[in-house]
Coordinates of C-alpha atoms in Angstrom, one line a residue:
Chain B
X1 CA 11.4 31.2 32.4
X2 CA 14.7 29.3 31.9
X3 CA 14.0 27.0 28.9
X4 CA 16.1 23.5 28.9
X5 CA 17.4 22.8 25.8
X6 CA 17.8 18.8 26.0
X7 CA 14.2 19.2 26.3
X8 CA 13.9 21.6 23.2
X9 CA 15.7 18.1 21.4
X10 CA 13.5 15.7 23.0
X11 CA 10.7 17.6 22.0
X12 CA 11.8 18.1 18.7
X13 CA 12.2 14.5 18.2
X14 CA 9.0 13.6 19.7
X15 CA 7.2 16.0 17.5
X16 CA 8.5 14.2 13.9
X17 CA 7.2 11.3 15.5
X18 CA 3.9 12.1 16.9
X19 CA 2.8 14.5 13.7
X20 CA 3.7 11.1 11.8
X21 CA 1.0 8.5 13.5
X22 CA -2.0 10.8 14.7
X23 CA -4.0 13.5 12.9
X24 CA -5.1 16.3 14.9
X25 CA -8.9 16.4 16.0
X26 CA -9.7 19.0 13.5
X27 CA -8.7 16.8 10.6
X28 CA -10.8 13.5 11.5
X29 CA -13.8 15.7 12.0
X30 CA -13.7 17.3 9.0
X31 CA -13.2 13.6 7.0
X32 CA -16.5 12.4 8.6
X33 CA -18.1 15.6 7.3
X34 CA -17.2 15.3 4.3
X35 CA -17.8 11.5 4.3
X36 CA -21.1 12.2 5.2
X37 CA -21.7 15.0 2.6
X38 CA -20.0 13.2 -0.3
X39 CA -22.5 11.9 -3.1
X40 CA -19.9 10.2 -5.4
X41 CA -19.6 6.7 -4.3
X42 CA -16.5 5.7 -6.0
X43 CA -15.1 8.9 -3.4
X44 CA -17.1 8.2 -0.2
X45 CA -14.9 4.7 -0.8
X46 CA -11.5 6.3 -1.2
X47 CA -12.5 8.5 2.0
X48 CA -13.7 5.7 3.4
X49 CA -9.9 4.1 3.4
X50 CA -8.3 7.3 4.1
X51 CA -10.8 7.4 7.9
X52 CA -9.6 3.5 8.4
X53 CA -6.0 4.1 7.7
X54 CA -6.1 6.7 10.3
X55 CA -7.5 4.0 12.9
X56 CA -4.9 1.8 11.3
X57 CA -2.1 4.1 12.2
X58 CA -3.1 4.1 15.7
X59 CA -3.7 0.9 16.2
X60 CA -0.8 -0.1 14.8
X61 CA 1.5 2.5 16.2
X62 CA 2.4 3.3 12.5
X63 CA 3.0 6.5 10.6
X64 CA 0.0 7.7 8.7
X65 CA 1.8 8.4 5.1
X66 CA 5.2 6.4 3.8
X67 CA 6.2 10.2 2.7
X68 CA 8.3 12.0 6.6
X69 CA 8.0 15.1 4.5
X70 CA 10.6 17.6 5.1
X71 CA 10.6 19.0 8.5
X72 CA 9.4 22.2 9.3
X73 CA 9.8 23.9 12.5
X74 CA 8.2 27.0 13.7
X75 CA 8.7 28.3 17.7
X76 CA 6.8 31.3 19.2
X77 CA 8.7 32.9 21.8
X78 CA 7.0 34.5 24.8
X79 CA 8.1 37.6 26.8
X80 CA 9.8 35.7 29.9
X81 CA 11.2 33.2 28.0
X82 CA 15.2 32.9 28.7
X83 CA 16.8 31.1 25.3
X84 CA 19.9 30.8 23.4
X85 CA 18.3 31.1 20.0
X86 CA 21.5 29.4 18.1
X87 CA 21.0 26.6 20.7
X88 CA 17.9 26.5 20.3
X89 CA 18.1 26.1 16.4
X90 CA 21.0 23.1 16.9
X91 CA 18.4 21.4 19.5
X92 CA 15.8 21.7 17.0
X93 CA 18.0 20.0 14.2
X94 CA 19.8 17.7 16.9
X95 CA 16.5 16.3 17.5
X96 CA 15.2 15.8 13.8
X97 CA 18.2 13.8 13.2
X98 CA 17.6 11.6 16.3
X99 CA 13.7 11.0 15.7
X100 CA 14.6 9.7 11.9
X101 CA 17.7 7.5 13.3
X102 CA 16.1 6.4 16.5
X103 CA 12.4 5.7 15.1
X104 CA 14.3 4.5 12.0
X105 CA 12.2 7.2 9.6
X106 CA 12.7 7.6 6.2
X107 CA 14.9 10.3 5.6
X108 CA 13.5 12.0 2.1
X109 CA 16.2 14.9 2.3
X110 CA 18.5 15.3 0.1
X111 CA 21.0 18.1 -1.5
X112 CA 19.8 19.5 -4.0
X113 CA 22.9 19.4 -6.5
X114 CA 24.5 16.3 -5.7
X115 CA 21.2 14.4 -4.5
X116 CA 22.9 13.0 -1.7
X117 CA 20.5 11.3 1.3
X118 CA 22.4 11.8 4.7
X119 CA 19.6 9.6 6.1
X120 CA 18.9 12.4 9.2
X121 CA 16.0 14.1 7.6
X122 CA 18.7 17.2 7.7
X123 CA 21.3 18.9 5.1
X124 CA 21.7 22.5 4.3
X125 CA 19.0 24.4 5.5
X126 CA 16.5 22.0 6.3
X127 CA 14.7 21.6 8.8
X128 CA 14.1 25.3 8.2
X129 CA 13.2 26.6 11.6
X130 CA 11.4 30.0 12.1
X131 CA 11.3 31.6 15.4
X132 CA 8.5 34.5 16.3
X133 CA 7.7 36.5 19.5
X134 CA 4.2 36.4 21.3
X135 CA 3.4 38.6 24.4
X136 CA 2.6 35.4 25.9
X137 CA 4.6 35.7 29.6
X138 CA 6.5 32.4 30.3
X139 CA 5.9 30.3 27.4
X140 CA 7.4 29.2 24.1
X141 CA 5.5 27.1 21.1
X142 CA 7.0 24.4 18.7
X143 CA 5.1 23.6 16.3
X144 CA 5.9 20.7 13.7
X145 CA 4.6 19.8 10.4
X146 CA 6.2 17.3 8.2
X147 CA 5.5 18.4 4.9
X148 CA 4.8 15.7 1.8
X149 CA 6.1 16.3 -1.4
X150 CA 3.0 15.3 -3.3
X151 CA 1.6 18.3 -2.4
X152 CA 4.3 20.4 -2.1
X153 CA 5.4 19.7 -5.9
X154 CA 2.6 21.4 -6.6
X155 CA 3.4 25.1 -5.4
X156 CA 2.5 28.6 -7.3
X157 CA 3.5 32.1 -7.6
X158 CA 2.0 34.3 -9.9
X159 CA 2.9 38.2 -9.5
X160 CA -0.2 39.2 -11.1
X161 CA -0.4 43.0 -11.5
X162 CA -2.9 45.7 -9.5
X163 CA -5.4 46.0 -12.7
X164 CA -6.0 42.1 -12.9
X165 CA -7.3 43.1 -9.4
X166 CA -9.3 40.0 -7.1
X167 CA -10.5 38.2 -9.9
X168 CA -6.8 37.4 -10.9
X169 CA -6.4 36.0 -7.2
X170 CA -9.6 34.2 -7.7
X171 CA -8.9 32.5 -11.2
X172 CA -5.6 31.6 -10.4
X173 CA -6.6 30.0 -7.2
X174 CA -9.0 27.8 -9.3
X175 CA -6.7 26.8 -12.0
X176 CA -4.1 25.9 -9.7
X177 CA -6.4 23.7 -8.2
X178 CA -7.2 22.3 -11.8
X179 CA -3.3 21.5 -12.5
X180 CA -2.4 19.8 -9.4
X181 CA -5.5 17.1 -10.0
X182 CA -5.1 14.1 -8.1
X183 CA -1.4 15.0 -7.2
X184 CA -1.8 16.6 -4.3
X185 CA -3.5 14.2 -2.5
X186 CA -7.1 15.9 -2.4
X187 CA -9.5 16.3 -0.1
X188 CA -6.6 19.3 0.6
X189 CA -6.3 22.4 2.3
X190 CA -5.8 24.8 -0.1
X191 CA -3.2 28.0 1.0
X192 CA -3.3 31.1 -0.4
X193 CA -0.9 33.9 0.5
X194 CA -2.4 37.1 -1.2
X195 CA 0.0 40.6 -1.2
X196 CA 3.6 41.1 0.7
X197 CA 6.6 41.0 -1.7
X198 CA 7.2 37.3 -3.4
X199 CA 9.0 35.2 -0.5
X200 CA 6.3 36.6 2.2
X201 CA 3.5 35.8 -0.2
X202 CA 4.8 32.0 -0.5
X203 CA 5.5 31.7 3.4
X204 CA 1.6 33.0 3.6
X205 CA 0.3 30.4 1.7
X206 CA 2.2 27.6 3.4
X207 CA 1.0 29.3 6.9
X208 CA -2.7 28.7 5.2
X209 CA -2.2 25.3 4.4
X210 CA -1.3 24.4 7.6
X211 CA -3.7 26.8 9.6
X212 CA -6.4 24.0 11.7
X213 CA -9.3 23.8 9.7
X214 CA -12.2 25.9 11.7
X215 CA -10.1 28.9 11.9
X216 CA -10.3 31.8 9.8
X217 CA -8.3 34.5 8.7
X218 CA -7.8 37.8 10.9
X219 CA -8.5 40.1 8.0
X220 CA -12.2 40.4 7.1
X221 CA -11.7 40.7 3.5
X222 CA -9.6 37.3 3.6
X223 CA -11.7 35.6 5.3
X224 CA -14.4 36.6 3.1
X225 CA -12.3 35.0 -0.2
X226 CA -11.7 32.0 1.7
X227 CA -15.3 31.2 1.8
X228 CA -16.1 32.1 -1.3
X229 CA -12.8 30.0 -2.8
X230 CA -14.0 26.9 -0.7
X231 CA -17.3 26.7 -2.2
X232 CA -16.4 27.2 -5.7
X233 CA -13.5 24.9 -5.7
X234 CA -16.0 22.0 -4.4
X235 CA -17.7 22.9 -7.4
X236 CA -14.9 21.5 -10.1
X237 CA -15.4 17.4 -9.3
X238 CA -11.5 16.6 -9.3
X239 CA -12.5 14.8 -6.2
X240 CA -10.4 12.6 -3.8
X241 CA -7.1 11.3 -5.3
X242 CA -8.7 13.5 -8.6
X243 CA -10.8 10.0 -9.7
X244 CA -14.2 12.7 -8.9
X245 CA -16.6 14.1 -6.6
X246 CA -18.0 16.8 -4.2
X247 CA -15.0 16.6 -1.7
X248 CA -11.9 18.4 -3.8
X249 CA -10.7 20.2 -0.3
X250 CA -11.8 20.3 3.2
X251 CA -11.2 24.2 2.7
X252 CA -9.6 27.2 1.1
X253 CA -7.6 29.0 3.5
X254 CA -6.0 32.7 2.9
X255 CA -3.5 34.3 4.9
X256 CA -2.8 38.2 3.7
X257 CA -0.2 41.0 4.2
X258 CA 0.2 44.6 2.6
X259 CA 1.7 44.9 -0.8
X260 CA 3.4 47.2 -2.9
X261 CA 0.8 50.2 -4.9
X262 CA 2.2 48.5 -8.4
X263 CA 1.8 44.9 -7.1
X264 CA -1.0 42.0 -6.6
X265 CA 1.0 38.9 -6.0
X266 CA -0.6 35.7 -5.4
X267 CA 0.4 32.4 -3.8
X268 CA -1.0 29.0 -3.5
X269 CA 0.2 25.9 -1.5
X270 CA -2.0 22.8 -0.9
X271 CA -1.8 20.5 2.0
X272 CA -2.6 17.0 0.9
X273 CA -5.4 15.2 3.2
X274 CA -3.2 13.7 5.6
X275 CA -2.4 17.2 7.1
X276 CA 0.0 16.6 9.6
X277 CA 1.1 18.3 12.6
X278 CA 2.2 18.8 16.3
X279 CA 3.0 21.1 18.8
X280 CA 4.7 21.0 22.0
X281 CA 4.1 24.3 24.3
X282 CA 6.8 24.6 27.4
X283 CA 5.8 26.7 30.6
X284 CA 6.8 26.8 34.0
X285 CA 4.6 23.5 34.4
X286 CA 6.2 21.2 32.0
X287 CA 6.2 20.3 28.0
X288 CA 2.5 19.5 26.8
X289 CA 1.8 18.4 23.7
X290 CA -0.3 18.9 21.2
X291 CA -1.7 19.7 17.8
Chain U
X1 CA -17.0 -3.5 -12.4
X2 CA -15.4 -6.7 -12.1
X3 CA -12.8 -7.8 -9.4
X4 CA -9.7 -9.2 -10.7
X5 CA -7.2 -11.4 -8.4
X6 CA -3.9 -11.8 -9.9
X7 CA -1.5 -13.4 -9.0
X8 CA 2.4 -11.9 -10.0
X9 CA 3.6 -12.2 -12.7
X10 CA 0.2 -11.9 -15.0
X11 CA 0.5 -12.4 -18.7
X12 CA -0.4 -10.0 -21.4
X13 CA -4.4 -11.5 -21.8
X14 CA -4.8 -11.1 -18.1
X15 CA -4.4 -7.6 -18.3
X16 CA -5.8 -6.7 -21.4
X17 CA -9.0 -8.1 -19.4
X18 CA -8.9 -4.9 -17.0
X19 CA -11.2 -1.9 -17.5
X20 CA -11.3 0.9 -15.8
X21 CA -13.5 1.6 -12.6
X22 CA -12.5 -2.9 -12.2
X23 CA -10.7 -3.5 -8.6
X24 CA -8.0 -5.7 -8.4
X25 CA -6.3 -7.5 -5.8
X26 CA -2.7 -8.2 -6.1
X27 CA -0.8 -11.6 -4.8
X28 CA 2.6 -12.6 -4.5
X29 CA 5.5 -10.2 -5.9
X30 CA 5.2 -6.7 -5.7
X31 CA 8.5 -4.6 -7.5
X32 CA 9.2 -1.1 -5.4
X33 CA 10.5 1.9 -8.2
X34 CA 11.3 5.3 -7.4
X35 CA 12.3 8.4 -9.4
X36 CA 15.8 7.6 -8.6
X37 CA 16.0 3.9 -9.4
X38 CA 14.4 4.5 -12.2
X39 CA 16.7 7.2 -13.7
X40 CA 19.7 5.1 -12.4
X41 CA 17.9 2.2 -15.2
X42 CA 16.9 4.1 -17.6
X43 CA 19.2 7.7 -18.1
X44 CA 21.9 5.6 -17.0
X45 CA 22.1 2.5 -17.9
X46 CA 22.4 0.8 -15.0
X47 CA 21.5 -3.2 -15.1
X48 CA 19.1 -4.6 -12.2
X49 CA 19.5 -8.5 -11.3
X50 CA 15.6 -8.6 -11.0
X51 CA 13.6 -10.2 -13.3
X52 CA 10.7 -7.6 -13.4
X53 CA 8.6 -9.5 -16.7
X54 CA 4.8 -9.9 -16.2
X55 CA 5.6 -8.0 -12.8
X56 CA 3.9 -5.1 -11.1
X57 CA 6.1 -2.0 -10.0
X58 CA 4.6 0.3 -7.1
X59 CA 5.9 3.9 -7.3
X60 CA 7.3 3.8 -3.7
X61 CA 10.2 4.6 -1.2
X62 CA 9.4 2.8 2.2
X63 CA 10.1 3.2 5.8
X64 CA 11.8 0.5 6.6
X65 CA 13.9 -0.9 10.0
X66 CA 17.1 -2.8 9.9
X67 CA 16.9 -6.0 11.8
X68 CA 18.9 -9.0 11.8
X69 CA 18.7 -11.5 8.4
X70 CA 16.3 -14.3 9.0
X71 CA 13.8 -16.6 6.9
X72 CA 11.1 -13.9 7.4
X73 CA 14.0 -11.0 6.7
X74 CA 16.2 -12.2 4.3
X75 CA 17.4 -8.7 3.1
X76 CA 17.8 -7.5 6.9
X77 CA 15.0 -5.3 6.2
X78 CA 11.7 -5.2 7.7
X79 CA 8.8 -3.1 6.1
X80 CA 7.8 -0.8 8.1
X81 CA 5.8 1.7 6.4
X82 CA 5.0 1.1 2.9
X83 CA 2.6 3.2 0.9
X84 CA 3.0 5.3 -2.8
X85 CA 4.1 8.3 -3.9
X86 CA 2.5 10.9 -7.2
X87 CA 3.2 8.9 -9.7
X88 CA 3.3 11.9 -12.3
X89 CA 7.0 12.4 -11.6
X90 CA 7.7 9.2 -13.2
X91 CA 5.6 9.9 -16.3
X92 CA 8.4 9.5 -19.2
X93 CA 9.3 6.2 -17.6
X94 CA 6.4 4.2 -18.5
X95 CA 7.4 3.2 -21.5
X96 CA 10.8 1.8 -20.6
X97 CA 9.3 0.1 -17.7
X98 CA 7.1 -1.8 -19.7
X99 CA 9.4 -2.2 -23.0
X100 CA 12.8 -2.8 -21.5
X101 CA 12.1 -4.5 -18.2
X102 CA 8.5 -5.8 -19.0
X103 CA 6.3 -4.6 -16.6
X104 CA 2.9 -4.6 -17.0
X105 CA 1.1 -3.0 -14.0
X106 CA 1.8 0.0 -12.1
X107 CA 0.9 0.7 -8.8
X108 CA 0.5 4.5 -8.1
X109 CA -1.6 7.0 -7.2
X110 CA -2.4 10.5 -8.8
X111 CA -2.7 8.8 -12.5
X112 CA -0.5 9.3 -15.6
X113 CA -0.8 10.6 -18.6
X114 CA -1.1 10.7 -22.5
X115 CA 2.0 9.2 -23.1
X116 CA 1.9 6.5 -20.2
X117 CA -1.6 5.5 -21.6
X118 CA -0.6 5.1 -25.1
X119 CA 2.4 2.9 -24.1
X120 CA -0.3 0.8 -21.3
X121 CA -2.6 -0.1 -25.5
X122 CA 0.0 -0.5 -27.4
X123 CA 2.1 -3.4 -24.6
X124 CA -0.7 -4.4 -22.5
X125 CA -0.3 -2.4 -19.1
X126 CA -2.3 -1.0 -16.6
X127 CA -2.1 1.9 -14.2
X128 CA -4.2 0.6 -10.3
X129 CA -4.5 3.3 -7.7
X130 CA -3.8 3.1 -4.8
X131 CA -5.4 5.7 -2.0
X132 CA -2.1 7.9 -1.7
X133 CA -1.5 8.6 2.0
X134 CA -2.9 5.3 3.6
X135 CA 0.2 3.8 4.1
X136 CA -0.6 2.3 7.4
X137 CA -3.2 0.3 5.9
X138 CA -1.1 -0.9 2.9
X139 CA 1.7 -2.3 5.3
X140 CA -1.1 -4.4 6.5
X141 CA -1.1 -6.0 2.8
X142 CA 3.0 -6.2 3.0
X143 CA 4.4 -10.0 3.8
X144 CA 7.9 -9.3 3.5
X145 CA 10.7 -7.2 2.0
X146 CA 12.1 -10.4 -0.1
X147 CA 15.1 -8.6 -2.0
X148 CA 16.8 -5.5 -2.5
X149 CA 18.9 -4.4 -5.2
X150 CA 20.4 -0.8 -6.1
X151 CA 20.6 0.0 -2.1
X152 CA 23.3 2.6 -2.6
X153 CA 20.3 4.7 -3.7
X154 CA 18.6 3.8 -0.4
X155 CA 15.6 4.8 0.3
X156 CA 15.4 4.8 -3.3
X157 CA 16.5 1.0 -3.7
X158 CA 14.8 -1.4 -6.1
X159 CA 12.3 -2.9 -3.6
X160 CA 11.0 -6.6 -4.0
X161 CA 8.0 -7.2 -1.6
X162 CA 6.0 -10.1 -0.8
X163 CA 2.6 -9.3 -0.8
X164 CA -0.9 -10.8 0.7
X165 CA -4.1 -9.2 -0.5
X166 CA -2.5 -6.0 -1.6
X167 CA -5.6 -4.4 -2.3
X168 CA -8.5 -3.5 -3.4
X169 CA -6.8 -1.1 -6.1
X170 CA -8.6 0.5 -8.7
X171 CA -7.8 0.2 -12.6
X172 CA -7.8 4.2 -13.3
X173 CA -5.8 3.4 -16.5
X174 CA -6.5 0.3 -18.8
X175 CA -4.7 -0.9 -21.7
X176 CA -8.1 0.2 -24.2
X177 CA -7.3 4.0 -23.8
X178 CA -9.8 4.3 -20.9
X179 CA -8.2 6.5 -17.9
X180 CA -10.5 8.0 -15.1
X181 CA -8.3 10.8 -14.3
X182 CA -8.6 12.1 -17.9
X183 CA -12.1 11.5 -17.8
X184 CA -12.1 13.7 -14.2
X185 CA -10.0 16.1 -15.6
X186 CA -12.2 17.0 -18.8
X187 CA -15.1 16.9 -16.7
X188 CA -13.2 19.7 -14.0
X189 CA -12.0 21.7 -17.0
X190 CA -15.6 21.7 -17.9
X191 CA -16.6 23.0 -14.6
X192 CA -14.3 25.8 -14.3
X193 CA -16.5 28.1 -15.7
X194 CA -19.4 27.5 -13.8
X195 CA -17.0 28.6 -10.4
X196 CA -15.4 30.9 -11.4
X197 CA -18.9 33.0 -12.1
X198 CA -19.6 31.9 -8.6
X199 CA -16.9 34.1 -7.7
X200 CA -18.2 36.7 -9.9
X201 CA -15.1 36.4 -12.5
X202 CA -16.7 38.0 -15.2
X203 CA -14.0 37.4 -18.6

């Protein structure tokens, strides 16, 4: 399969846009669950607003949050798929910068040094764009997710050591969630990236964060800390927007890899309630998207 | 638990009136502020034409859309999605805002701290949250972008909205050294304990 890149742009563009204005299924269900569950009533209220604003958004054809995020890109390449990767990577970022101009979207990039807004939602770097391989014949994934500061300010690393063992994992999983408060947004998705060297670990826990909620991790073992992190993190209060109750996050997610015999590093990135994202899927039938 | 509508700018009795866990409805002037604007004011000394006494200040960057200038859009900008950012970033300036330029609510979400909620008794300020992340619904609350200044630092300008019913927000902070997210956070601390022996941490 031959892919088109003016469609890799427009989809690129349309993407931004549609990760902006609608959640994804998984997300509303799991606000009215926890809406349902939550006992506080000062947080059933702020949960409250957070379900209408997502009605609002709709009917409204407005973008959820004021914060675009920065723009992350990640496409799967399948087996019979024909592509120019460098193309593919300038369609990408060709069709970031039209979605902010064309939409008119806040563009919250800037370069780091100099601070300087090119108002495209682009600079050096960014959107970072990271391209896998499936076995999949005849198709290729792009998947979107514009990711909000609030909760990406609040980002850890800790290269614990292999006598600190789980429990080091598990404590620092909770006091990260302690520090970040109200900050990131809560009800979040919590990520954590356990093992790998350093820069794997972090990409792990930002591949949590933005996992749908429902799914679990491949490994057994991580997908036995996730539910054992999900309940005891709903056991510390900090509540929606950190002003208390039962609903601190929808769910702990880990994502794991193999690590070095002197090593037990740990990760932890949070996805704030309004977890954004989209995905458009080319085969020989079309573009369809989805979340 | 009272409701409070004011309408901008309030005076200093008016907001020594809030408690915490109050809601508050806002009318009339509502001042957009931003990491940037605000270190362009205060780490560099740069002047602003507004008058920003009695005012409240949302920690904010909009979307916005350039149209042509008319009555409704006199700055050739129309609001087009307008909610708040973690205010924590802009902890350290509290105290200028409300000392140098007079402010005396802010608008944020996420909560301040220590310093923020000394400076809130000692001037007469107030900190109301806003549910970070419903922008949509916010815009609803959003009349107008009336004036701009600073818009070199665009997005990051100095914003002045008009707004209608811009609310209900929540007094988290009050000017009586009462702040529900230090109140949360003690209470969490408190619990951390109790999970992490759930997990079968033993220390």
């Amino acid at each position: 399969m031959k892919v088109d890149l003016r469609q890799v742009e427009d989809a690129a563009r349309e993407l931004y846009v549609r990760a902006l204005k609608v959640l994804p299924p998984d997300i509303k269900e799991a606000f009215a669950r926890v809406s349902r569950a939550e006992s506080d009533s000062t947080a059933k209220s702020i949960l409250g607003t957070m379900i209408r604003n997502i009605a609002v958004a709709e009917q409204t054809d407005n973008l959820l949050c004021q914060d675009t995020g920065i723009p992350i890109y990640s496409v799967t390449i399948g087996r019979g798929v024909e592509v120019d990767g460098a193309l593919l990577k300038d369609a990408i970022r060709s069709g970031c910068a039209r979605a902010t101009k064309e939409h008119s979207l806040r563009s919250s990039v800037v370069h780091p040094i100099t601070r300087k807004n090119e108002q495209t939602s682009c600079g050096p770097g960014v959107p970072p764009i990271h391209i896998d391989f499936s076995d999949h014949p005849d198709e290729l994934v792009i998947e979107m997710v514009p990711k909000g500061s609030g909760s990406e300010n609040n980002s850890w690393l800790r290269m614990a050591i292999p006598a600190e063992g789980v429990a080091a994992i598990k404590t620092f999983v909770i006091d990260c969630v302690l520090d970040a408060g109200g900050k990131t947004c809560p009800p979040t998705i919590v990520g954590v990236g356990v093992g790998g060297t350093s820069d794997l670990c972090v990409a792990l826990a930002k591949r949590a964060a933005t996992r749908p909620l429902g799914s679990a991790c491949a490994d057994a073992e991580g997908a036995k800390l996730e539910r054992e992190l999900t309940e005891a993190v709903n056991m510390l209060g900090v509540g929606p927007q950190g002003l208390g109750g039962d609903t601190t996050a929808f769910a702990v997610h880990v994502e794991i890899a193999a690590t070095h015999i002197t090593m037990n590093p740990v990760a932890v990135n949070m996805q704030c309630h309004s977890a954004r994202r989209a995905s458009a899927t080319f085969t020989p039938r079309g573009v369809a998207y989805g979340f | 638990m009272a409701h409070h509508v004011l309408a901008t700018p309030v005076t200093e009795a008016q907001v020594r009136a809030l408690r915490i866990n109050d809601t508050v409805t806002l009318e009339g002037t509502l001042f957009g502020i931003r990491d940037a604007n605000q270190i362009a004011l205060f780490d560099k000394g740069r002047e602003t034409r507004f008058d920003l006494n009695g005012h409240a200040a949302m920690h904010t960057a909009p979307n916005v859309r350039r149209v042509e200038p008319s009555v409704e859009h006199p700055t050739g900008y129309a609001p087009m999605c307008v909610g708040t950012t973690t205010s924590a970033r802009m902890e350290r300036f509290t105290r200028p805002l409300l000392e140098k330029q007079g402010v005396r609510l802010i608008v944020g979400k996420g909560g301040l701290g220590a310093g923020s909620l000394a400076a809130f008794g000692e001037r007469g300020g107030a900190y109301l949250a806003v549910i970070g992340g419903t922008a949509a619904l916010e815009t609803t609350w959003v009349e107008a972008i009336e004036d701009v200044d600073m818009d070199d630092l665009h997005p990051e300008s100095l914003w002045k909205f008009r707004v209608r019913g811009f609310g209900p927000l929540l007094v988290a902070m009050d000017s009586h050294g009462g702040s529900l997210y230090a109140e949360v956070e003690t209470r969490a601390r408190g619990n951390r304990e109790g999970a992490l022996s759930r997990l079968g941490v033993v220390k």
